[in-house]
mmCIF file of C-alpha atoms in Angstrom:
data_model
loop_
_atom_site.group_PDB
_atom_site.id
_atom_site.type_symbol
_atom_site.label_atom_id
_atom_site.label_comp_id
_atom_site.label_asym_id
_atom_site.label_seq_id
_atom_site.Cartn_x
_atom_site.Cartn_y
_atom_site.Cartn_z
ATOM 1 C CA MET A 1452 97.886 79.475 83.577
ATOM 2 C CA ILE A 1453 100.240 81.189 86.004
ATOM 3 C CA GLN A 1454 102.915 78.687 86.974
ATOM 4 C CA GLY A 1455 105.357 77.401 84.373
ATOM 5 C CA GLY A 1456 104.505 79.033 81.066
ATOM 6 C CA LEU A 1457 102.133 81.996 80.909
ATOM 7 C CA VAL A 1458 99.730 81.723 78.004
ATOM 8 C CA SER A 1459 97.978 84.976 77.231
ATOM 9 C CA ASP A 1460 96.082 86.107 74.190
ATOM 10 C CA TYR A 1461 95.140 89.410 72.694
ATOM 11 C CA GLU A 1462 92.870 90.318 69.845
ATOM 12 C CA GLU A 1463 92.274 93.194 67.503
ATOM 13 C CA LYS A 1464 88.715 94.046 66.497
ATOM 14 C CA GLU A 1465 88.658 94.628 62.764
ATOM 15 C CA GLU A 1466 86.157 93.101 60.320
ATOM 16 C CA LYS A 1467 86.522 89.879 62.252
ATOM 17 C CA VAL A 1468 88.056 88.903 65.571
ATOM 18 C CA ARG A 1469 91.659 87.741 65.277
ATOM 19 C CA ARG A 1470 93.138 85.867 68.243
ATOM 20 C CA ASP A 1471 96.884 85.413 68.723
ATOM 21 C CA LYS A 1472 98.455 83.040 71.240
ATOM 22 C CA ILE A 1473 101.574 84.270 72.943
ATOM 23 C CA GLU A 1474 103.550 81.998 75.235
ATOM 24 C CA LEU A 1475 105.733 83.670 77.853
ATOM 25 C CA SER A 1476 107.847 82.227 80.585
ATOM 26 C CA GLU A 1477 107.387 83.788 84.013
ATOM 27 C CA GLU A 1478 110.723 85.549 83.553
ATOM 28 C CA GLU A 1479 109.704 86.975 80.181
ATOM 29 C CA PHE A 1480 106.323 88.023 81.558
ATOM 30 C CA GLU A 1481 107.835 89.852 84.526
ATOM 31 C CA LYS A 1482 110.581 91.462 82.428
ATOM 32 C CA GLY A 1483 108.087 92.800 79.882
ATOM 33 C CA ARG A 1484 105.761 94.006 82.601
ATOM 34 C CA GLN A 1485 108.549 95.849 84.426
ATOM 35 C CA GLU A 1486 109.723 97.469 81.180
ATOM 36 C CA ILE A 1487 106.240 98.885 80.621
ATOM 37 C CA LEU A 1488 105.957 100.147 84.194
ATOM 38 C CA PHE A 1489 109.418 101.693 83.991
ATOM 39 C CA ALA A 1490 108.564 103.451 80.726
ATOM 40 C CA VAL A 1491 105.365 104.903 82.190
ATOM 41 C CA ASN A 1492 106.933 106.078 85.440
ATOM 42 C CA SER A 1493 110.086 107.466 83.858
ATOM 43 C CA ALA A 1494 108.045 109.326 81.202
ATOM 44 C CA ARG A 1495 110.029 107.470 78.531
ATOM 45 C CA ASN A 1496 108.007 107.544 75.323
ATOM 46 C CA ASN A 1497 110.347 106.232 72.647
ATOM 47 C CA LYS A 1498 108.054 103.403 71.513
ATOM 48 C CA LEU A 1499 104.392 103.316 70.604
ATOM 49 C CA GLN A 1500 103.818 100.776 73.384
ATOM 50 C CA ASP A 1501 105.338 103.162 75.934
ATOM 51 C CA ARG A 1502 103.089 106.013 74.856
ATOM 52 C CA VAL A 1503 99.943 103.869 74.809
ATOM 53 C CA ALA A 1504 100.772 102.527 78.285
ATOM 54 C CA TRP A 1505 101.183 106.098 79.531
ATOM 55 C CA ILE A 1506 97.710 106.980 78.236
ATOM 56 C CA LEU A 1507 96.153 103.862 79.794
ATOM 57 C CA ASN A 1508 97.789 104.711 83.102
ATOM 58 C CA HIS A 1509 96.664 108.327 83.292
ATOM 59 C CA TYR A 1510 93.343 108.161 81.407
ATOM 60 C CA PRO A 1511 91.382 105.267 82.993
ATOM 61 C CA ALA A 1512 88.490 105.695 80.538
ATOM 62 C CA ALA A 1513 90.880 104.760 77.710
ATOM 63 C CA ARG A 1514 91.143 101.245 79.142
ATOM 64 C CA ASP A 1515 87.535 100.591 78.179
ATOM 65 C CA SER A 1516 87.202 102.680 75.011
ATOM 66 C CA ASP A 1517 89.516 102.640 72.001
ATOM 67 C CA ILE A 1518 87.924 105.878 70.803
ATOM 68 C CA THR A 1519 88.864 107.543 74.086
ATOM 69 C CA LEU A 1520 92.310 105.962 73.798
ATOM 70 C CA SER A 1521 92.816 107.432 70.327
ATOM 71 C CA LEU A 1522 91.579 110.916 71.232
ATOM 72 C CA SER A 1523 93.660 111.016 74.431
ATOM 73 C CA TYR A 1524 96.737 109.777 72.576
ATOM 74 C CA TRP A 1525 96.428 112.358 69.829
ATOM 75 C CA GLU A 1526 95.834 115.195 72.300
ATOM 76 C CA GLN A 1527 98.860 114.192 74.378
ATOM 77 C CA PHE A 1528 101.418 113.163 71.768
ATOM 78 C CA GLU A 1529 100.245 114.611 68.426
ATOM 79 C CA PRO A 1530 98.525 117.910 69.247
ATOM 80 C CA GLU A 1531 100.070 119.590 66.211
ATOM 81 C CA PHE A 1532 97.590 117.690 64.021
ATOM 82 C CA LEU A 1533 94.541 118.854 66.001
ATOM 83 C CA ASP A 1534 92.708 122.146 65.643
ATOM 84 C CA GLY A 1535 90.901 122.435 68.945
ATOM 85 C CA GLU A 1536 88.191 119.765 68.832
ATOM 86 C CA VAL A 1537 88.383 119.512 65.049
ATOM 87 C CA ILE A 1538 90.537 117.107 63.046
ATOM 88 C CA LYS A 1539 91.107 118.269 59.494
ATOM 89 C CA LYS A 1540 90.733 115.685 56.753
ATOM 90 C CA LEU A 1541 94.378 115.757 55.632
ATOM 91 C CA ASN A 1542 95.611 115.403 59.219
ATOM 92 C CA LEU A 1543 93.785 112.093 59.567
ATOM 93 C CA PHE A 1544 96.533 110.561 57.433
ATOM 94 C CA LYS A 1545 99.219 111.932 59.787
ATOM 95 C CA LEU A 1546 97.716 110.756 63.079
ATOM 96 C CA THR A 1547 98.660 107.358 64.491
ATOM 97 C CA LYS A 1548 96.014 104.877 63.318
ATOM 98 C CA THR A 1549 93.446 103.669 65.833
ATOM 99 C CA ASN A 1550 94.150 100.059 64.832
ATOM 100 C CA SER A 1551 97.799 100.474 65.852
ATOM 101 C CA LEU A 1552 96.794 101.972 69.209
ATOM 102 C CA THR A 1553 94.224 99.226 69.774
ATOM 103 C CA ARG A 1554 96.784 96.504 69.104
ATOM 104 C CA GLU A 1555 99.211 97.956 71.654
ATOM 105 C CA ARG A 1556 96.386 98.404 74.169
ATOM 106 C CA ALA A 1557 95.392 94.772 73.720
ATOM 107 C CA ARG A 1558 98.980 93.570 74.141
ATOM 108 C CA ILE A 1559 99.477 95.608 77.322
ATOM 109 C CA GLN A 1560 96.195 94.493 78.876
ATOM 110 C CA ASN A 1561 95.974 90.891 77.780
ATOM 111 C CA VAL A 1562 99.595 89.778 77.630
ATOM 112 C CA TYR A 1563 101.042 91.756 80.551
ATOM 113 C CA LYS A 1564 97.835 92.211 82.613
ATOM 114 C CA LEU A 1565 98.376 95.932 83.130
ATOM 115 C CA TYR A 1566 95.798 98.751 83.106
ATOM 116 C CA LEU A 1567 92.930 96.292 82.743
ATOM 117 C CA ALA A 1568 89.552 97.233 81.333
ATOM 118 C CA SER A 1569 86.431 96.919 83.469
ATOM 119 C CA ASP A 1570 84.911 93.499 83.988
ATOM 120 C CA LYS A 1571 81.920 94.385 81.812
ATOM 121 C CA VAL A 1572 84.049 95.501 78.875
ATOM 122 C CA ARG A 1573 86.361 92.514 79.152
ATOM 123 C CA LYS A 1574 83.396 90.173 78.945
ATOM 124 C CA HIS A 1575 82.175 92.055 75.893
ATOM 125 C CA ARG A 1576 85.604 91.712 74.296
ATOM 126 C CA GLY A 1577 85.379 87.962 74.866
ATOM 127 C CA LYS A 1578 88.596 87.599 76.833
ATOM 128 C CA LEU A 1579 87.565 86.984 80.428
ATOM 129 C CA GLU A 1580 90.183 84.389 81.325
ATOM 130 C CA GLU A 1581 91.170 82.762 84.641
ATOM 131 C CA ASP A 1582 89.195 83.478 87.800
ATOM 132 C CA GLN A 1583 91.996 85.495 89.350
ATOM 133 C CA TYR A 1584 92.003 87.849 86.367
ATOM 134 C CA ALA A 1585 88.216 88.127 86.469
ATOM 135 C CA ALA A 1586 88.452 89.209 90.108
ATOM 136 C CA ALA A 1587 91.278 91.660 89.481
ATOM 137 C CA ILE A 1588 88.992 94.513 88.585
ATOM 138 C CA SER A 1589 85.258 95.153 88.766
ATOM 139 C CA GLU A 1590 84.280 98.575 87.471
ATOM 140 C CA GLN A 1591 87.067 100.956 86.481
ATOM 141 C CA PRO A 1592 85.795 104.431 87.364
ATOM 142 C CA ASN A 1593 86.957 107.450 85.444
ATOM 143 C CA PHE A 1594 88.172 109.267 88.575
ATOM 144 C CA PRO A 1595 91.032 111.805 88.616
ATOM 145 C CA VAL A 1596 94.368 110.064 89.273
ATOM 146 C CA SER A 1597 96.766 110.842 92.119
ATOM 147 C CA VAL A 1598 100.165 109.133 91.962
ATOM 148 C CA VAL A 1599 101.998 108.440 95.225
ATOM 149 C CA TYR A 1600 105.748 107.728 95.131
ATOM 150 C CA ALA A 1601 107.059 106.316 98.423
ATOM 151 C CA ASP A 1602 110.277 105.407 100.200
ATOM 152 C CA GLU A 1603 111.306 104.072 103.604
ATOM 153 C CA SER A 1604 114.211 104.900 105.891
ATOM 154 C CA GLY A 1605 115.653 104.437 109.372
ATOM 155 C CA LYS A 1606 115.974 100.644 109.430
ATOM 156 C CA ASN A 1607 118.859 100.744 111.936
ATOM 157 C CA ASP A 1608 117.942 103.979 113.717
ATOM 158 C CA LYS A 1609 115.620 105.072 116.503
ATOM 159 C CA PHE A 1610 112.739 105.937 114.178
ATOM 160 C CA LEU A 1611 111.340 104.048 111.206
ATOM 161 C CA ILE A 1612 110.186 106.525 108.555
ATOM 162 C CA VAL A 1613 108.133 106.491 105.369
ATOM 163 C CA GLY A 1614 108.070 109.466 103.028
ATOM 164 C CA SER A 1615 106.121 110.155 99.860
ATOM 165 C CA LEU A 1616 105.690 112.480 96.906
ATOM 166 C CA TRP A 1617 102.076 113.008 95.819
ATOM 167 C CA ILE A 1618 101.360 114.135 92.256
ATOM 168 C CA LEU A 1619 97.774 115.356 92.564
ATOM 169 C CA ASN A 1620 97.098 115.194 88.842
ATOM 170 C CA GLY A 1621 98.761 112.084 87.475
ATOM 171 C CA ARG A 1622 99.249 113.565 84.003
ATOM 172 C CA GLU A 1623 101.432 116.296 85.509
ATOM 173 C CA ALA A 1624 104.076 113.686 86.366
ATOM 174 C CA PHE A 1625 105.043 113.671 82.676
ATOM 175 C CA ARG A 1626 105.396 117.445 82.509
ATOM 176 C CA LEU A 1627 107.363 117.551 85.772
ATOM 177 C CA GLN A 1628 109.739 114.897 84.468
ATOM 178 C CA GLN A 1629 110.335 116.886 81.268
ATOM 179 C CA GLN A 1630 110.866 120.094 83.237
ATOM 180 C CA ILE A 1631 113.461 118.478 85.510
ATOM 181 C CA GLU A 1632 115.240 116.836 82.580
ATOM 182 C CA ALA A 1633 115.463 120.188 80.775
ATOM 183 C CA TRP A 1634 116.851 121.781 83.941
ATOM 184 C CA LYS A 1635 119.441 118.987 84.317
ATOM 185 C CA ILE A 1636 120.588 119.486 80.726
ATOM 186 C CA GLN A 1637 120.872 123.226 81.287
ATOM 187 C CA LYS A 1638 122.963 122.638 84.441
ATOM 188 C CA CYS A 1639 124.963 119.770 82.848
ATOM 189 C CA ILE A 1640 123.837 117.413 85.642
ATOM 190 C CA THR A 1641 124.365 113.727 84.878
ATOM 191 C CA TYR A 1642 124.145 112.235 88.377
ATOM 192 C CA GLU A 1643 121.100 110.801 90.168
ATOM 193 C CA PHE A 1644 119.635 112.535 93.209
ATOM 194 C CA HIS A 1645 119.947 110.614 96.479
ATOM 195 C CA PHE A 1646 120.186 112.103 99.949
ATOM 196 C CA ALA A 1647 122.886 109.674 101.089
ATOM 197 C CA GLU A 1648 125.071 110.565 98.085
ATOM 198 C CA LEU A 1649 124.779 114.350 98.413
ATOM 199 C CA LYS A 1650 128.229 115.976 98.119
ATOM 200 C CA LYS A 1651 129.070 119.414 99.440
ATOM 201 C CA GLN A 1652 129.807 120.771 95.956
ATOM 202 C CA GLN A 1653 126.334 119.644 94.804
ATOM 203 C CA LEU A 1654 124.432 121.398 97.603
ATOM 204 C CA GLU A 1655 123.349 124.449 95.596
ATOM 205 C CA GLU A 1656 122.056 122.279 92.740
ATOM 206 C CA TYR A 1657 120.080 120.157 95.204
ATOM 207 C CA LYS A 1658 118.588 123.334 96.684
ATOM 208 C CA GLU A 1659 117.736 124.600 93.214
ATOM 209 C CA LEU A 1660 115.867 121.368 92.559
ATOM 210 C CA VAL A 1661 113.834 121.932 95.748
ATOM 211 C CA ASP A 1662 113.010 125.441 94.507
ATOM 212 C CA LEU A 1663 111.804 123.978 91.211
ATOM 213 C CA LEU A 1664 109.563 121.541 93.078
ATOM 214 C CA HIS A 1665 108.213 124.224 95.374
ATOM 215 C CA ALA A 1666 107.177 126.288 92.347
ATOM 216 C CA GLU A 1667 104.917 123.327 91.425
ATOM 217 C CA SER A 1668 103.478 122.925 94.939
ATOM 218 C CA ALA A 1669 99.922 123.505 93.726
ATOM 219 C CA LEU A 1670 100.136 120.154 91.926
ATOM 220 C CA LEU A 1671 102.360 118.129 94.234
ATOM 221 C CA GLY A 1672 103.097 117.574 97.894
ATOM 222 C CA PHE A 1673 105.348 115.657 100.268
ATOM 223 C CA LYS A 1674 103.999 113.621 103.166
ATOM 224 C CA GLY A 1675 105.646 111.398 105.766
ATOM 225 C CA MET A 1676 105.030 109.341 108.879
ATOM 226 C CA PHE A 1677 107.234 107.643 111.470
ATOM 227 C CA VAL A 1678 107.245 105.386 114.518
ATOM 228 C CA GLU A 1679 109.838 104.529 117.159
ATOM 229 C CA ARG A 1680 111.544 101.278 116.156
ATOM 230 C CA ALA A 1681 111.865 99.759 119.646
ATOM 231 C CA GLY A 1682 109.196 97.133 120.371
ATOM 232 C CA THR A 1683 107.441 97.380 116.999
ATOM 233 C CA GLY A 1684 108.097 93.835 115.753
ATOM 234 C CA HIS A 1685 108.928 92.814 112.190
ATOM 235 C CA GLN A 1686 110.063 95.835 110.186
ATOM 236 C CA SER A 1687 108.318 94.817 106.966
ATOM 237 C CA GLU A 1688 104.966 94.737 108.756
ATOM 238 C CA VAL A 1689 105.679 98.068 110.447
ATOM 239 C CA TYR A 1690 106.527 99.718 107.139
ATOM 240 C CA GLY A 1691 103.368 98.222 105.652
ATOM 241 C CA ASP A 1692 101.322 99.757 108.488
ATOM 242 C CA LEU A 1693 103.054 103.102 108.041
ATOM 243 C CA PHE A 1694 102.398 103.134 104.293
ATOM 244 C CA TYR A 1695 98.750 102.268 104.904
ATOM 245 C CA HIS A 1696 98.193 105.048 107.442
ATOM 246 C CA LEU A 1697 100.216 107.464 105.321
ATOM 247 C CA ILE A 1698 97.939 106.888 102.318
ATOM 248 C CA VAL A 1699 94.692 107.029 104.312
ATOM 249 C CA LYS A 1700 95.664 110.177 106.218
ATOM 250 C CA GLY A 1701 97.117 111.704 103.054
ATOM 251 C CA ILE A 1702 93.844 111.170 101.188
ATOM 252 C CA GLU A 1703 91.892 112.695 104.083
ATOM 253 C CA HIS A 1704 94.305 115.646 104.207
ATOM 254 C CA ASP A 1705 94.109 116.442 100.483
ATOM 255 C CA HIS A 1706 90.328 115.943 100.429
ATOM 256 C CA GLY A 1707 89.860 118.187 103.471
ATOM 257 C CA LYS A 1708 92.060 120.901 101.951
ATOM 258 C CA ASN A 1709 90.234 120.488 98.609
ATOM 259 C CA ARG A 1710 93.605 119.938 96.955
ATOM 260 C CA ALA A 1711 92.582 116.521 95.616
ATOM 261 C CA PRO A 1712 88.948 115.869 96.572
ATOM 262 C CA LEU A 1713 87.291 112.475 96.353
ATOM 263 C CA PRO A 1714 86.297 110.575 94.288
ATOM 264 C CA ARG A 1715 89.808 109.700 93.170
ATOM 265 C CA THR A 1716 92.002 106.910 91.823
ATOM 266 C CA ILE A 1717 95.233 106.218 93.719
ATOM 267 C CA GLN A 1718 98.373 104.703 92.216
ATOM 268 C CA PHE A 1719 101.217 103.777 94.575
ATOM 269 C CA LEU A 1720 104.845 103.202 93.578
ATOM 270 C CA LYS A 1721 107.529 102.522 96.184
ATOM 271 C CA ASP A 1722 111.285 102.206 95.940
ATOM 272 C CA GLN A 1723 112.212 98.559 95.525
ATOM 273 C CA GLU A 1724 113.802 96.884 98.546
ATOM 274 C CA SER A 1725 113.495 93.097 98.105
ATOM 275 C CA THR A 1726 111.410 91.237 95.546
ATOM 276 C CA GLY A 1727 109.701 88.799 97.903
ATOM 277 C CA GLY A 1728 109.271 91.245 100.768
ATOM 278 C CA ASP A 1729 107.896 93.961 98.511
ATOM 279 C CA LYS A 1730 105.366 91.620 96.908
ATOM 280 C CA LEU A 1731 103.959 90.573 100.278
ATOM 281 C CA LEU A 1732 103.937 94.119 101.647
ATOM 282 C CA LEU A 1733 102.177 95.501 98.571
ATOM 283 C CA ALA A 1734 99.652 92.661 98.357
ATOM 284 C CA ASN A 1735 98.660 93.238 101.988
ATOM 285 C CA LEU A 1736 98.591 96.995 101.430
ATOM 286 C CA LYS A 1737 96.298 96.696 98.422
ATOM 287 C CA ASP A 1738 93.880 94.446 100.319
ATOM 288 C CA ARG A 1739 93.691 96.908 103.218
ATOM 289 C CA LEU A 1740 93.193 99.899 100.952
ATOM 290 C CA GLN A 1741 90.407 98.159 99.045
ATOM 291 C CA GLN A 1742 88.679 97.488 102.370
ATOM 292 C CA VAL A 1743 89.062 101.068 103.566
ATOM 293 C CA SER A 1744 87.703 102.295 100.237
ATOM 294 C CA VAL A 1745 84.424 100.523 101.022
ATOM 295 C CA ASN A 1746 84.304 101.038 104.791
ATOM 296 C CA LYS A 1747 85.627 104.602 105.061
ATOM 297 C CA PHE A 1748 85.467 106.317 101.683
ATOM 298 C CA ASP A 1749 82.140 104.947 100.386
ATOM 299 C CA LYS A 1750 83.839 103.449 97.279
ATOM 300 C CA LYS A 1751 84.971 106.929 96.228
ATOM 301 C CA LEU A 1752 88.573 105.757 96.338
ATOM 302 C CA TYR A 1753 89.695 103.416 93.553
ATOM 303 C CA ILE A 1754 92.909 101.462 94.173
ATOM 304 C CA ASP A 1755 94.794 101.055 90.909
ATOM 305 C CA GLN A 1756 98.414 100.026 90.359
ATOM 306 C CA ILE A 1757 100.501 99.281 93.473
ATOM 307 C CA GLU A 1758 104.081 98.443 92.519
ATOM 308 C CA ALA A 1759 107.720 98.455 93.642
ATOM 309 C CA MET A 1760 110.456 99.634 91.266
ATOM 310 C CA ASP A 1761 114.142 100.493 91.314
ATOM 311 C CA SER A 1762 114.601 104.243 91.733
ATOM 312 C CA LYS A 1763 117.409 104.291 89.170
ATOM 313 C CA ALA A 1764 116.391 106.670 86.377
ATOM 314 C CA LEU A 1765 112.991 107.285 88.067
ATOM 315 C CA ILE A 1766 113.264 110.917 89.108
ATOM 316 C CA HIS A 1767 110.019 110.909 91.118
ATOM 317 C CA LEU A 1768 111.368 108.183 93.409
ATOM 318 C CA GLN A 1769 114.643 110.093 93.707
ATOM 319 C CA LEU A 1770 112.702 113.184 94.801
ATOM 320 C CA THR A 1771 110.919 111.055 97.383
ATOM 321 C CA ASP A 1772 114.295 109.830 98.617
ATOM 322 C CA LEU A 1773 115.408 113.446 99.153
ATOM 323 C CA PHE A 1774 112.344 114.222 101.271
ATOM 324 C CA THR A 1775 112.532 110.983 103.256
ATOM 325 C CA GLY A 1776 116.247 111.474 103.816
ATOM 326 C CA SER A 1777 115.628 115.006 105.074
ATOM 327 C CA VAL A 1778 113.039 113.792 107.595
ATOM 328 C CA ASN A 1779 115.395 110.999 108.636
ATOM 329 C CA ARG A 1780 118.175 113.542 109.176
ATOM 330 C CA HIS A 1781 115.991 115.493 111.609
ATOM 331 C CA LEU A 1782 114.696 112.498 113.529
ATOM 332 C CA ASN A 1783 117.713 110.186 113.644
ATOM 333 C CA HIS A 1784 120.816 112.334 113.133
ATOM 334 C CA ASN A 1785 120.273 115.466 115.161
ATOM 335 C CA ASN A 1786 123.932 116.019 116.009
ATOM 336 C CA ASP A 1787 125.561 119.163 117.345
ATOM 337 C CA VAL A 1788 128.056 119.195 114.478
ATOM 338 C CA LYS A 1789 126.255 120.135 111.252
ATOM 339 C CA ASN A 1790 127.313 119.623 107.649
ATOM 340 C CA HIS A 1791 125.956 120.123 104.132
ATOM 341 C CA LYS A 1792 123.398 117.299 104.517
ATOM 342 C CA ASP A 1793 121.919 119.001 107.580
ATOM 343 C CA GLU A 1794 121.794 122.262 105.646
ATOM 344 C CA PHE A 1795 119.930 120.605 102.786
ATOM 345 C CA ALA A 1796 117.509 118.831 105.151
ATOM 346 C CA ASP A 1797 116.731 122.157 106.861
ATOM 347 C CA TYR A 1798 116.241 123.822 103.488
ATOM 348 C CA PHE A 1799 113.841 121.127 102.245
ATOM 349 C CA ILE A 1800 111.803 120.988 105.479
ATOM 350 C CA ASP A 1801 111.530 124.773 105.737
ATOM 351 C CA LYS A 1802 110.762 125.291 102.045
ATOM 352 C CA PHE A 1803 107.739 123.014 102.292
ATOM 353 C CA ARG A 1804 106.802 124.360 105.729
ATOM 354 C CA ILE A 1805 106.894 121.075 107.632
ATOM 355 C CA LYS A 1806 106.263 122.061 111.249
ATOM 356 C CA ARG A 1807 109.383 121.368 113.319
ATOM 357 C CA LYS A 1808 107.305 120.290 116.323
ATOM 358 C CA LYS A 1809 105.933 117.417 114.234
ATOM 359 C CA LEU A 1810 109.515 116.209 113.845
ATOM 360 C CA SER A 1811 110.046 115.912 117.595
ATOM 361 C CA GLY A 1812 109.278 112.189 117.522
ATOM 362 C CA GLU A 1813 106.488 112.462 120.090
ATOM 363 C CA ASP A 1814 103.338 112.155 117.964
ATOM 364 C CA VAL A 1815 103.426 108.916 115.984
ATOM 365 C CA THR A 1816 100.073 109.578 114.304
ATOM 366 C CA ALA A 1817 101.141 112.976 112.923
ATOM 367 C CA LEU A 1818 101.098 113.288 109.151
ATOM 368 C CA LEU A 1819 104.095 115.284 108.014
ATOM 369 C CA SER A 1820 102.719 117.468 105.251
ATOM 370 C CA PHE A 1821 103.029 121.053 104.162
ATOM 371 C CA ASP A 1822 99.848 123.138 104.594
#
């Protein structure tokens, strides 16, 4: 059941099926779910559950197969015990046991309803529960994963703007996070990155971060879209439309450039604005994207997780904020008197070769993307 208490169960396949009943309040359910999502998207891997969730997120085939889960986990987190495709007998005792990985997978899928297995596998596992869960997923394809981090800006300005960071190989998000964290330690940086909070004395460090990102431009990209605010109606609906067109045009762009060709799985994570508003926006967005997958992309686009999260401690959302803020600076704050924020915005836009004419505010349908 959904309202009141949430009763979920998970099982571990050993010599016999063991079924545990776990009762969660809605608050406990949502808190646990958000902790898992935060761990995955912040590349935090302190706990076994965090690491298993990361594998389930980035290796869709692991959601259906515990063998695939184990192999992917060992390759990612315990490669020192592998010798190419061979596992030596003594190293089997050092690797995390498959039963432990299976138990965490079951808890994540069946208690918190994240990274669900395909309908066929769930029926085989004997845990097809309420109708809404049965309809949540049909066949989980093993497509490459692109992760889209998104932000919005310009609520009180002339132009409403959405910006996004696209990681074209979802597994690279982990490596990028580690690379940035190592750079921050080297530079003794303890602050978060937000365009609105950029101080003049931090300008060179912000530019250095852009240089680091540009060096990884084969695996990532920034895309944006905007519309004039006047006469557009309710802002939440407008931002929902902008996110929808941004994703569709972004997929077409990366497919056409052969940067991230279809078929592909898309995950979408936006900066959290308001709980109720975000839920409605994202539910509508997911419905529209599932329709366009069938009608436009011949089911070669699989819509996976679509979530909203606080950007605090999530570096990928902070990077998206820097790009979106830079676009906003060009469109909504084009003053004669320039300061360090204008200098950073120019640096970011020029580094990723966003055409200035696209920032004129005349072509609403233009996708802002570096080529």
